[in-house]
PDB file of C-alpha atoms and ligand atoms in Angstrom:
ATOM      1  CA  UNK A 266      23.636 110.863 -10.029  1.00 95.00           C
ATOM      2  CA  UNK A 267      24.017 107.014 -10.625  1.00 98.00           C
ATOM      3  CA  UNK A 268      26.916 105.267  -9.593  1.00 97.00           C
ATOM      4  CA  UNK A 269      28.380 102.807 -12.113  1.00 98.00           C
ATOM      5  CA  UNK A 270      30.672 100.529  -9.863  1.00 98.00           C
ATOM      6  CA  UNK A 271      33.911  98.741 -10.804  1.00 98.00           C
ATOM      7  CA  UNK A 272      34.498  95.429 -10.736  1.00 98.00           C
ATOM      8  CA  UNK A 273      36.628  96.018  -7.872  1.00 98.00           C
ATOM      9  CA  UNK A 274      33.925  97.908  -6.195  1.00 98.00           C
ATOM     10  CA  UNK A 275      31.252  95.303  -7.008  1.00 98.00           C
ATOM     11  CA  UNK A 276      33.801  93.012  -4.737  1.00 98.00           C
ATOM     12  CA  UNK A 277      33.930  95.306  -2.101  1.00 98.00           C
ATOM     13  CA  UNK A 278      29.898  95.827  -1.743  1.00 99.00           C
ATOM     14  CA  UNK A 279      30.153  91.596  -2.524  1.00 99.00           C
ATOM     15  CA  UNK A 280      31.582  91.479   1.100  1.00 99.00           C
ATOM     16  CA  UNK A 281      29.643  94.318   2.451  1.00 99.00           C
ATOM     17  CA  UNK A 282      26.500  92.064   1.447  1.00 99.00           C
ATOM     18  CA  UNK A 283      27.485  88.699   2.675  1.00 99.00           C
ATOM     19  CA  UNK A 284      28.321  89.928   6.380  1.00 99.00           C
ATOM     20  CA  UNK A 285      24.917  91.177   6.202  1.00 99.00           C
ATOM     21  CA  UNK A 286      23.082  87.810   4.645  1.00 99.00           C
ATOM     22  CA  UNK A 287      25.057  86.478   7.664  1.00 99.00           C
ATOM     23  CA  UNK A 288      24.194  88.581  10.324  1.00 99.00           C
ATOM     24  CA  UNK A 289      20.345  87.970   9.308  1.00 99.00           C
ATOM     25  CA  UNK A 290      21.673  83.757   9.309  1.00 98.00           C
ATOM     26  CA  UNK A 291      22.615  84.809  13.173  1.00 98.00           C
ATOM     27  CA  UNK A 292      19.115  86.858  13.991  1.00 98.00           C
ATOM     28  CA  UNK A 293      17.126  83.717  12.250  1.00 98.00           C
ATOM     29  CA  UNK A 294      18.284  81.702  15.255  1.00 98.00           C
ATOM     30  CA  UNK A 295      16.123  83.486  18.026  1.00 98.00           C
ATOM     31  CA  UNK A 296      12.851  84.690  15.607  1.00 98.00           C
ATOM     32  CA  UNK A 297      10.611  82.439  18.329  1.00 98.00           C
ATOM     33  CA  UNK A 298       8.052  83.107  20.354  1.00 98.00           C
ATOM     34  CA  UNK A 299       9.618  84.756  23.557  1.00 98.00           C
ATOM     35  CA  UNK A 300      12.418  86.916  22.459  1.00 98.00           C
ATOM     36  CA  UNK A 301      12.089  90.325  22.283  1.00 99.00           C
ATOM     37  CA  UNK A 302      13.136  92.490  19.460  1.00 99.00           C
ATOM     38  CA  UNK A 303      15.736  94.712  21.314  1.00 98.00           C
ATOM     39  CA  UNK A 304      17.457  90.741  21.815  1.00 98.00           C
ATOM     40  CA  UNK A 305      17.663  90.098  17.519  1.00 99.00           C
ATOM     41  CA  UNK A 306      18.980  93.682  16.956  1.00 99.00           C
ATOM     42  CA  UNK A 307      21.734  92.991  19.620  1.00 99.00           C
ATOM     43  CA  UNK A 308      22.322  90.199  18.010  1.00 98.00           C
ATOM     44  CA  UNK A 309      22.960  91.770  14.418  1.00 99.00           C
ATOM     45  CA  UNK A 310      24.528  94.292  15.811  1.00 99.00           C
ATOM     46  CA  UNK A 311      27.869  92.469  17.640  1.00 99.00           C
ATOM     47  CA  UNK A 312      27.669  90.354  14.689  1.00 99.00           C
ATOM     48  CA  UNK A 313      28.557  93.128  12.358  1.00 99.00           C
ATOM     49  CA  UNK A 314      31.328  94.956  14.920  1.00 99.00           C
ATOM     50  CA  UNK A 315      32.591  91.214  15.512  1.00 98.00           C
ATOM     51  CA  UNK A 316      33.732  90.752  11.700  1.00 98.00           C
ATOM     52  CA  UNK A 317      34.691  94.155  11.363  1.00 98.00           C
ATOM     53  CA  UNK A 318      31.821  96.164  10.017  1.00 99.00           C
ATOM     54  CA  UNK A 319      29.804  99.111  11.009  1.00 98.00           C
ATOM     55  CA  UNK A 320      26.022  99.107  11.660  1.00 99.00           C
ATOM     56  CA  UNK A 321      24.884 101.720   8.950  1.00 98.00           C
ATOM     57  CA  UNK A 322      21.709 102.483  10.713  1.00 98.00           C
ATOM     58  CA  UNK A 323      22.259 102.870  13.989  1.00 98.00           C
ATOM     59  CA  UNK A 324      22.439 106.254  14.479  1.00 98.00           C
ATOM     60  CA  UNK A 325      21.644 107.374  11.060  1.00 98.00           C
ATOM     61  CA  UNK A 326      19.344 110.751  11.345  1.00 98.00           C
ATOM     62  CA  UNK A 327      18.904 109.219  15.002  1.00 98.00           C
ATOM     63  CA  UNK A 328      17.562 106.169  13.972  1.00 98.00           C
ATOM     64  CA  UNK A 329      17.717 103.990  17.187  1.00 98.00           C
ATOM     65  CA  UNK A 330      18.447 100.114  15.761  1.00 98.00           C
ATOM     66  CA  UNK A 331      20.508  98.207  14.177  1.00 99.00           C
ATOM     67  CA  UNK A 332      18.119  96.491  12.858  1.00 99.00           C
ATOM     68  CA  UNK A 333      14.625  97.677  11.483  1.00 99.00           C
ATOM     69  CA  UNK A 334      11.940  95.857  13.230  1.00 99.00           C
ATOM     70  CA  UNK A 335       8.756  95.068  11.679  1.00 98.00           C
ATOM     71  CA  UNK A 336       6.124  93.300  13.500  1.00 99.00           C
ATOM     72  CA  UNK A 337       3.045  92.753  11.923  1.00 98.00           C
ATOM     73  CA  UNK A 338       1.499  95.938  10.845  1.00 98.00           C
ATOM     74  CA  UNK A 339       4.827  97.612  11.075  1.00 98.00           C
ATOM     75  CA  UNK A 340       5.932  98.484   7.406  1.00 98.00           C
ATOM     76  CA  UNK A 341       9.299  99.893   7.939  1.00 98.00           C
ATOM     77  CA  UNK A 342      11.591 101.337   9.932  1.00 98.00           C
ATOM     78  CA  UNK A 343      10.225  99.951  13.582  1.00 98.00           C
ATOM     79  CA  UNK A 344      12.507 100.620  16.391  1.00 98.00           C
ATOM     80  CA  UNK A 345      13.704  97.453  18.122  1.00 98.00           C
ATOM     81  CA  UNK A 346      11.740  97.224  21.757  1.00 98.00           C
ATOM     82  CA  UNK A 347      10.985  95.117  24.475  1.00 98.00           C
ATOM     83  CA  UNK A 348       7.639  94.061  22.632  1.00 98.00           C
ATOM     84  CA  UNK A 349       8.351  89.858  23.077  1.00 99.00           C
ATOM     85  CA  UNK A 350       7.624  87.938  20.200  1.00 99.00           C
ATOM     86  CA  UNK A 351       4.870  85.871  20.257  1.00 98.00           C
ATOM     87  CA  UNK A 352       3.173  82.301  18.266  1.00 98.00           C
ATOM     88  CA  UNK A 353       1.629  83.915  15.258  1.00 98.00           C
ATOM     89  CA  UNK A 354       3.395  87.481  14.769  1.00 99.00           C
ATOM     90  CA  UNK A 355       5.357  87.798  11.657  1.00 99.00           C
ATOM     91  CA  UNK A 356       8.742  90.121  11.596  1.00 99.00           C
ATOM     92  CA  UNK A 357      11.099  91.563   9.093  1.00 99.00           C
ATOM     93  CA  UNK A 358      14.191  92.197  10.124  1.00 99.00           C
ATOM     94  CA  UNK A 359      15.443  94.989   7.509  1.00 99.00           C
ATOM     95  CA  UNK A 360      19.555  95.164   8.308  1.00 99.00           C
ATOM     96  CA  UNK A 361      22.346  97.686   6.513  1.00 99.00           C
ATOM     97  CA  UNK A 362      26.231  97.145   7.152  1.00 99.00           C
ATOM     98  CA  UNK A 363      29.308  98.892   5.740  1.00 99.00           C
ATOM     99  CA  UNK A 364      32.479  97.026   5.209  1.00 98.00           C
ATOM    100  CA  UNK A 365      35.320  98.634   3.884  1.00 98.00           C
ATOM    101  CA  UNK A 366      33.640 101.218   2.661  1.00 98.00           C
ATOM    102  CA  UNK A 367      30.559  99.856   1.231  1.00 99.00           C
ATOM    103  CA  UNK A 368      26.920  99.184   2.937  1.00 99.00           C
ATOM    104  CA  UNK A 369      24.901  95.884   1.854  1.00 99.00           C
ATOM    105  CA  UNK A 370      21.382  95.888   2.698  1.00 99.00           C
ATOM    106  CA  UNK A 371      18.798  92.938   2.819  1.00 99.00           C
ATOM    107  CA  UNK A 372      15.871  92.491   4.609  1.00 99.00           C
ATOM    108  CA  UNK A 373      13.576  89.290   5.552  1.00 99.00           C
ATOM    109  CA  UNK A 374      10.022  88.598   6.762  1.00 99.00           C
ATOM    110  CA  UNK A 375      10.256  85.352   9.781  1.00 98.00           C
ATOM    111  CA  UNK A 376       7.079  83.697  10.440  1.00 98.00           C
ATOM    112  CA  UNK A 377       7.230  83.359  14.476  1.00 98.00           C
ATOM    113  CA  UNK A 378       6.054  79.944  15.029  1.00 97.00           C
ATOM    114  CA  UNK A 379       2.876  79.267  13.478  1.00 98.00           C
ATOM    115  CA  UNK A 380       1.126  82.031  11.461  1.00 98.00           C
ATOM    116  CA  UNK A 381      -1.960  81.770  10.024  1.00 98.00           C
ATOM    117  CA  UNK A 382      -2.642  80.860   6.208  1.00 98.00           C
ATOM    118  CA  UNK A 383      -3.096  84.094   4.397  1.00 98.00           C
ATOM    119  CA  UNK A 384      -0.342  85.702   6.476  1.00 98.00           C
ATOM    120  CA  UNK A 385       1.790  82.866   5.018  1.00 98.00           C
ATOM    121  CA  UNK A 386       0.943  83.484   1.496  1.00 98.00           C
ATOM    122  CA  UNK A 387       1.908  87.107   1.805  1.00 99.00           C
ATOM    123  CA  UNK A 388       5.126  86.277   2.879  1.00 99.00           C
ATOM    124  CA  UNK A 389       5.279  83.936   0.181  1.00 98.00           C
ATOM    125  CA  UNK A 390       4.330  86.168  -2.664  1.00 99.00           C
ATOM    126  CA  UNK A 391       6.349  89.211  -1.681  1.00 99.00           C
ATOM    127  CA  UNK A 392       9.198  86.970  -1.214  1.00 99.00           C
ATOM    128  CA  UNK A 393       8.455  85.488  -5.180  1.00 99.00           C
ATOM    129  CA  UNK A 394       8.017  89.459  -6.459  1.00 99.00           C
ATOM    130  CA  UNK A 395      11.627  90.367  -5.182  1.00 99.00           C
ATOM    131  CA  UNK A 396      12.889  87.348  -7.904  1.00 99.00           C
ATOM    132  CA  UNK A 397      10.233  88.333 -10.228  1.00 99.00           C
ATOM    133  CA  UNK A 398      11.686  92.191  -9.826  1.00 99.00           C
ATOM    134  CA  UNK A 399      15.137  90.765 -10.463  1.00 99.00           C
ATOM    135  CA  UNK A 400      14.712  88.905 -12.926  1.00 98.00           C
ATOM    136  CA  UNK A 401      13.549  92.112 -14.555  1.00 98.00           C
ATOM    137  CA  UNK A 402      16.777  93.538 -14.117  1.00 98.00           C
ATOM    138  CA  UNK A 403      18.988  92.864 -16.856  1.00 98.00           C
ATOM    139  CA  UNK A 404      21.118  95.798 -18.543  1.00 98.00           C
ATOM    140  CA  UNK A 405      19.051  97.882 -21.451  1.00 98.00           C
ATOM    141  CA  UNK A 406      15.922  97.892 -19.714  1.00 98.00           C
ATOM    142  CA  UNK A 407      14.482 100.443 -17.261  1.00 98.00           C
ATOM    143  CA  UNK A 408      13.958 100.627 -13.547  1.00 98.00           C
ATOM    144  CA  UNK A 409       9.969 100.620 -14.348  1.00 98.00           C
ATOM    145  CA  UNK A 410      10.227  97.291 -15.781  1.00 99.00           C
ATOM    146  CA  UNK A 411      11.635  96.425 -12.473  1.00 99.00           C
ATOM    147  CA  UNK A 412       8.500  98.274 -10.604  1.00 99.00           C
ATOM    148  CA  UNK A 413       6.338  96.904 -13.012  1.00 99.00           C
ATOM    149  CA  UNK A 414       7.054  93.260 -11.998  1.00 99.00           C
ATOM    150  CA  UNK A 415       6.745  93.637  -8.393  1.00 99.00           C
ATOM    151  CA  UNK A 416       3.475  95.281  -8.755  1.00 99.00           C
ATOM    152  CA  UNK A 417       2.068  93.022 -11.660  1.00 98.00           C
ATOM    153  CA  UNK A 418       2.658  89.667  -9.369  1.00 99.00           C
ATOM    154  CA  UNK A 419       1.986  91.183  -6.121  1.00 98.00           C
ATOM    155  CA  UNK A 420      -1.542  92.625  -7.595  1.00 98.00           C
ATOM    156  CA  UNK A 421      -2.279  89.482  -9.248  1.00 98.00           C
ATOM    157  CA  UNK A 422      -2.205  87.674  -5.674  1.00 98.00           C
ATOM    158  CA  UNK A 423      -4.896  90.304  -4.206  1.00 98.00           C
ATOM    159  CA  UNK A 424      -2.369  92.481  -2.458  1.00 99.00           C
ATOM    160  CA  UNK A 425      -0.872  96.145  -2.516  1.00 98.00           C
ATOM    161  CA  UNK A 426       2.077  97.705  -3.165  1.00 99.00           C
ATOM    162  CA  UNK A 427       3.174 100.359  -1.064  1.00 98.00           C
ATOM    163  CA  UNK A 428       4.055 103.420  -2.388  1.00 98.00           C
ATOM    164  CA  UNK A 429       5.913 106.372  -0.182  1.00 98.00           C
ATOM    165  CA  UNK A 430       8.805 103.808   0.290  1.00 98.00           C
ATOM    166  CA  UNK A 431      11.147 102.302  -2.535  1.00 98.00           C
ATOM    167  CA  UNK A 432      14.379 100.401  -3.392  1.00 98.00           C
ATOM    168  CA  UNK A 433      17.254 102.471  -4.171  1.00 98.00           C
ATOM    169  CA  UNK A 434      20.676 102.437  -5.651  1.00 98.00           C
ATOM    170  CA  UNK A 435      23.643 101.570  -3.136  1.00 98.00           C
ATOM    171  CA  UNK A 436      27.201 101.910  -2.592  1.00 98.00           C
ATOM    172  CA  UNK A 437      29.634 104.157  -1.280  1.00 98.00           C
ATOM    173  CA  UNK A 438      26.061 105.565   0.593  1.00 98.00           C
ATOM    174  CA  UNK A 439      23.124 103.176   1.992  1.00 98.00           C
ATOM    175  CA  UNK A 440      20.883 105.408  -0.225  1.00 98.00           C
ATOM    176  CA  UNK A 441      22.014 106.507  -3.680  1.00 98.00           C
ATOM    177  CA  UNK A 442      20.418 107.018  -6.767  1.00 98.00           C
ATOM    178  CA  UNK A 443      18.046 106.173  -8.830  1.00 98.00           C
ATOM    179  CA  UNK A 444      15.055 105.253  -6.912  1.00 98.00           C
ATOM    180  CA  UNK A 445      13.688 101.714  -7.346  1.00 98.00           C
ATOM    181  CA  UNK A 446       9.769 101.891  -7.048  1.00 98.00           C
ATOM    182  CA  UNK A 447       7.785  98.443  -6.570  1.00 98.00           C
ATOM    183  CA  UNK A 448       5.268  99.800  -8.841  1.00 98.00           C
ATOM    184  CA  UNK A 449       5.028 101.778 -11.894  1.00 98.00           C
ATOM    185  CA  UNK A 450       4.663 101.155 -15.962  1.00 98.00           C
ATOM    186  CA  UNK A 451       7.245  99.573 -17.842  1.00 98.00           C
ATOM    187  CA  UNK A 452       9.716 101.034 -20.035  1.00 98.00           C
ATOM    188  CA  UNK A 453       9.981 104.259 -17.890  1.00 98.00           C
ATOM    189  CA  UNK A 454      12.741 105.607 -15.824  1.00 98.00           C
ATOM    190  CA  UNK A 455      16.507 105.292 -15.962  1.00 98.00           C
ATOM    191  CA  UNK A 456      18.225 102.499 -18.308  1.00 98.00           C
ATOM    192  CA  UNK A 457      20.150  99.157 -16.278  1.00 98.00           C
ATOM    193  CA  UNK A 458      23.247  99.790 -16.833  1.00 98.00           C
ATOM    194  CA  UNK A 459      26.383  96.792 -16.178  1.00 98.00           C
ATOM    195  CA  UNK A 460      28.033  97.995 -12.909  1.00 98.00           C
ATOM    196  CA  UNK A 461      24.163  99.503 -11.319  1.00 98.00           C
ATOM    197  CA  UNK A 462      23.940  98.555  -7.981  1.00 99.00           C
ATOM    198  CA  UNK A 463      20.838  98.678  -6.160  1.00 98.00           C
ATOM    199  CA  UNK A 464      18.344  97.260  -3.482  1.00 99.00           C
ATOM    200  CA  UNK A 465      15.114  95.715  -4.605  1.00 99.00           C
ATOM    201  CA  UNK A 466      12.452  95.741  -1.597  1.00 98.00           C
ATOM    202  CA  UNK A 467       8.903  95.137  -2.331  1.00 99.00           C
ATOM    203  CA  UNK A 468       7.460  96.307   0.843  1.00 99.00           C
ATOM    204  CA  UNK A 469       3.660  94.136   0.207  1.00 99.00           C
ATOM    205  CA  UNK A 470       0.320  94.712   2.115  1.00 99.00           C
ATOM    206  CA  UNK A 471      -2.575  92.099   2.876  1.00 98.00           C
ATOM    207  CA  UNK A 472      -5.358  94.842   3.090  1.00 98.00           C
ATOM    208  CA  UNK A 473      -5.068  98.684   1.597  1.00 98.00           C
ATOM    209  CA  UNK A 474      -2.011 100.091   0.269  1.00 98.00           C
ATOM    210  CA  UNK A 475      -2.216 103.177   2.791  1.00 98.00           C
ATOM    211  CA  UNK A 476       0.228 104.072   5.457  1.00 98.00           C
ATOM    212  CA  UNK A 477       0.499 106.094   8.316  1.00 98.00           C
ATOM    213  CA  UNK A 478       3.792 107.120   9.372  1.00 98.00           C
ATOM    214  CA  UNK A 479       3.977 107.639  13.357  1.00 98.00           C
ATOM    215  CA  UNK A 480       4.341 110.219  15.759  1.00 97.00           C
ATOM    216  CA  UNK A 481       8.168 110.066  15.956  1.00 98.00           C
ATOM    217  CA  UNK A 482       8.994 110.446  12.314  1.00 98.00           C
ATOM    218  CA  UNK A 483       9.780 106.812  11.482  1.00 98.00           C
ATOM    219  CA  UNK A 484       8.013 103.890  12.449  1.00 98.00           C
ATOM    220  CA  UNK A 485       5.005 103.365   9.450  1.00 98.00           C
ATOM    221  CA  UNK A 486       2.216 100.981   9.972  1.00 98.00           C
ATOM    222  CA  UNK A 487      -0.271  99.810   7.532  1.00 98.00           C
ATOM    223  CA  UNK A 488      -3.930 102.435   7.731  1.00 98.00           C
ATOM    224  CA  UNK A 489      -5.615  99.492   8.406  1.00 98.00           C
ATOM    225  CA  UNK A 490      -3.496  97.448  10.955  1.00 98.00           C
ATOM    226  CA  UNK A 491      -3.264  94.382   8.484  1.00 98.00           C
ATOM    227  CA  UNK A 492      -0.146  92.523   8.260  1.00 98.00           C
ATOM    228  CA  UNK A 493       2.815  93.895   5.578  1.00 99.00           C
ATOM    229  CA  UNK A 494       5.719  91.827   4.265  1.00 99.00           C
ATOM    230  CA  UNK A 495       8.998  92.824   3.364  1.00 99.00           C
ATOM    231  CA  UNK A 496      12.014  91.096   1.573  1.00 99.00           C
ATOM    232  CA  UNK A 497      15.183  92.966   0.027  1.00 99.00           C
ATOM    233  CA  UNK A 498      17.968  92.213  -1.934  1.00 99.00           C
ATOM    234  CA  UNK A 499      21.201  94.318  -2.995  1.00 99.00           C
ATOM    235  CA  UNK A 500      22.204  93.235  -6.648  1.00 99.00           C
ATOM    236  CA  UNK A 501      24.220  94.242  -9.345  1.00 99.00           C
ATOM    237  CA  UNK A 502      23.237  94.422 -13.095  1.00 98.00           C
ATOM    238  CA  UNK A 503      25.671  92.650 -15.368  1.00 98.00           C
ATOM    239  CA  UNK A 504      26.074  91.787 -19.251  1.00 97.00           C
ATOM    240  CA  UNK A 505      24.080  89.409 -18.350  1.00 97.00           C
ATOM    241  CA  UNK A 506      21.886  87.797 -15.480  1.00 97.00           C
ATOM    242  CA  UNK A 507      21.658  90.088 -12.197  1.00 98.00           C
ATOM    243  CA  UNK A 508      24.347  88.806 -10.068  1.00 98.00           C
ATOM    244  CA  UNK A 509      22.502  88.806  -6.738  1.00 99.00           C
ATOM    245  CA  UNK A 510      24.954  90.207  -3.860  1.00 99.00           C
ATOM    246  CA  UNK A 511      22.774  89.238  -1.096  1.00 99.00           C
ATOM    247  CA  UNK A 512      21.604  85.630  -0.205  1.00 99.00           C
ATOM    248  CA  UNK A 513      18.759  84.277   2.214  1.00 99.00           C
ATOM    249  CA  UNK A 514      20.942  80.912   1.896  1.00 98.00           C
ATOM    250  CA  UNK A 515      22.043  81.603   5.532  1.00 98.00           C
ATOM    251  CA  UNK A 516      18.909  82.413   7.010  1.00 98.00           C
ATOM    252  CA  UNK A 517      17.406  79.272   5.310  1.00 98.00           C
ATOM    253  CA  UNK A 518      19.749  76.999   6.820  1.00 98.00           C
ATOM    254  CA  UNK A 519      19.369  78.716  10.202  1.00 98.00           C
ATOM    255  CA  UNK A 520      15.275  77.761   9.797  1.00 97.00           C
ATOM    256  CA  UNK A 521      15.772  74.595   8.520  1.00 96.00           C
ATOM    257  CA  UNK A 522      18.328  73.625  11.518  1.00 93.00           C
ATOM    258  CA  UNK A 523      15.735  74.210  14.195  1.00 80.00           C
ATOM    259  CA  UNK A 524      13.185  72.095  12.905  1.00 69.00           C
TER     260      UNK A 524
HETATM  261  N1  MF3 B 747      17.182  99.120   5.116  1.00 90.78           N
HETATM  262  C1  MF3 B 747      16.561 100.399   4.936  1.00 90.78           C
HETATM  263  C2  MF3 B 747      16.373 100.531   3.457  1.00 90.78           C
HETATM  264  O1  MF3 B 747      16.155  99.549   2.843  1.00 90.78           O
HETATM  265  C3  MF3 B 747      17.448 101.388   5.498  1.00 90.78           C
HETATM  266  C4  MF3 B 747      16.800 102.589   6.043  1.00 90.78           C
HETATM  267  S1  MF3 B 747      16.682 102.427   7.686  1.00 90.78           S
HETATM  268  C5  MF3 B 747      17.361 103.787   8.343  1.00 90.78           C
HETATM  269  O2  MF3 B 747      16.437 101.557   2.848  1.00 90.78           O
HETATM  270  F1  MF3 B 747      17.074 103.748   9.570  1.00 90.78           F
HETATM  271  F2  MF3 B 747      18.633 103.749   8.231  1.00 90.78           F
HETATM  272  F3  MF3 B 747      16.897 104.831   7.747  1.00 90.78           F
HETATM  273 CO1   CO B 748      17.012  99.203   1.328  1.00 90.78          CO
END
């Protein structure tokens, strides 16, 4: 069952969304060689009880983190550890909070210090298929054409696309329908509708598309150990353009102040 939000719920997730482009702003301060992983999600998470939200994963099925932590290989859903950061790692930092009600979720790849050059370009190009996937989005088309333009980029560059883990809708629930694949043909599943709200999250390996999901249930690595890139957005699909809930604005500033 898809959602359709109203305008006053589109407000409502708005806010949800922007403490959560924030709290990443705050956890882009400390992605440098020497902090350990445990230290960013303690960071997101007193930055979401400290403006009044609520963590949404912590805790969810058991899931230990605030944030999910993915270093290198890690694909998604890492638990936050003492594992220190160090000159060359990369890390997404994939972060859900609920505010009044609603849960905005966004998620963002950090180089840690210097990373080497192909490592770079896959952040790069996963970060350009999220816009190319939104762009996608406008109202009468379908959620493949959104898929479609994820994979179509990201292929392009030499890389794969993921496939046990997708976007989704959001709201009311971190997770609602309809499922938002990052690869697929166009023109299939459901129509964009005005007032669809969902999270777009190309989830991008260097090497093979294959992953193996660990021991405890959660934590999925890439088969062959290469580095995977990650970058969400929550938007909304409007008469027009996606409106774009989320915003790396904050984290961007946070980078750009510490050089
Ligand atoms: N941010 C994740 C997502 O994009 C949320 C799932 S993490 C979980 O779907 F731990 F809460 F499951
Ligand atoms: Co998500």
């Amino acid at each position: 069952m898809i959602y359709l939000k109203t305008a006053e719920e589109i407000e409502k997730l708005a806010k949800a969304c922007d403490l959560v482009s924030r709290t990443l702003g705050e956890v882009a301060k400390w992605v440098v060689p020497g902090v350990s992983t445990l230290k960013l999600d303690t960071i997101a998470r007193e930055f979401i009880l400290d403006n009044g939200g609520k963590p949404s994963c912590l805790g969810y099925h058991g899931f230990p983190g605030t944030l999910c932590i993915e270093v290198n290989e890690m694909v998604v859903h890492g638990f936050p550890s003492d594992y220190v950061l160090k000159e060359g790692d990369i890390v997404g930092t994939d972060c859900v909070a609920e505010l009044d009600g609603f849960h905005g979720d966004s998620c963002y790849t950090f180089p840690v210090g210097e990373i080497d050059e192909k490592t770079a370009a896959l952040l790069r190009v996963t970060k350009e298929s999220l816009y190319k996937g939104i762009e996608a989005a406008k109202a009468g088309k379908r959620i493949g054409d959104i898929s479609n333009a994820v994979q179509t980029y990201c292929e392009h560059h030499g890389y794969s696309v993921v496939r046990e883990m997708c976007g989704h809708g959001i709201g009311k629930s971190m997770h609602e329908d309809p499922e938002v694949p990052n690869y697929g043909r166009r023109g299939i599943g459901p129509v964009l509708k005005p007032g669809m709200c969902i999270a777009i999250e190309p989830m991008i390996n260097l090497g093979s598309k294959n992953i193996v999901v660990m021991r405890d249930g959660w934590q999925c690595r890439t088969k062959d150990r290469k580095p995977s890139a990650h970058f969400e957005h929550t938007i909304v699909i409007t008469d027009s353009e996606p409106r774009i809930l989320t915003t790396f604005n904050y984290i961007e500033e946070s980078l750009a102040k510490r050089q």
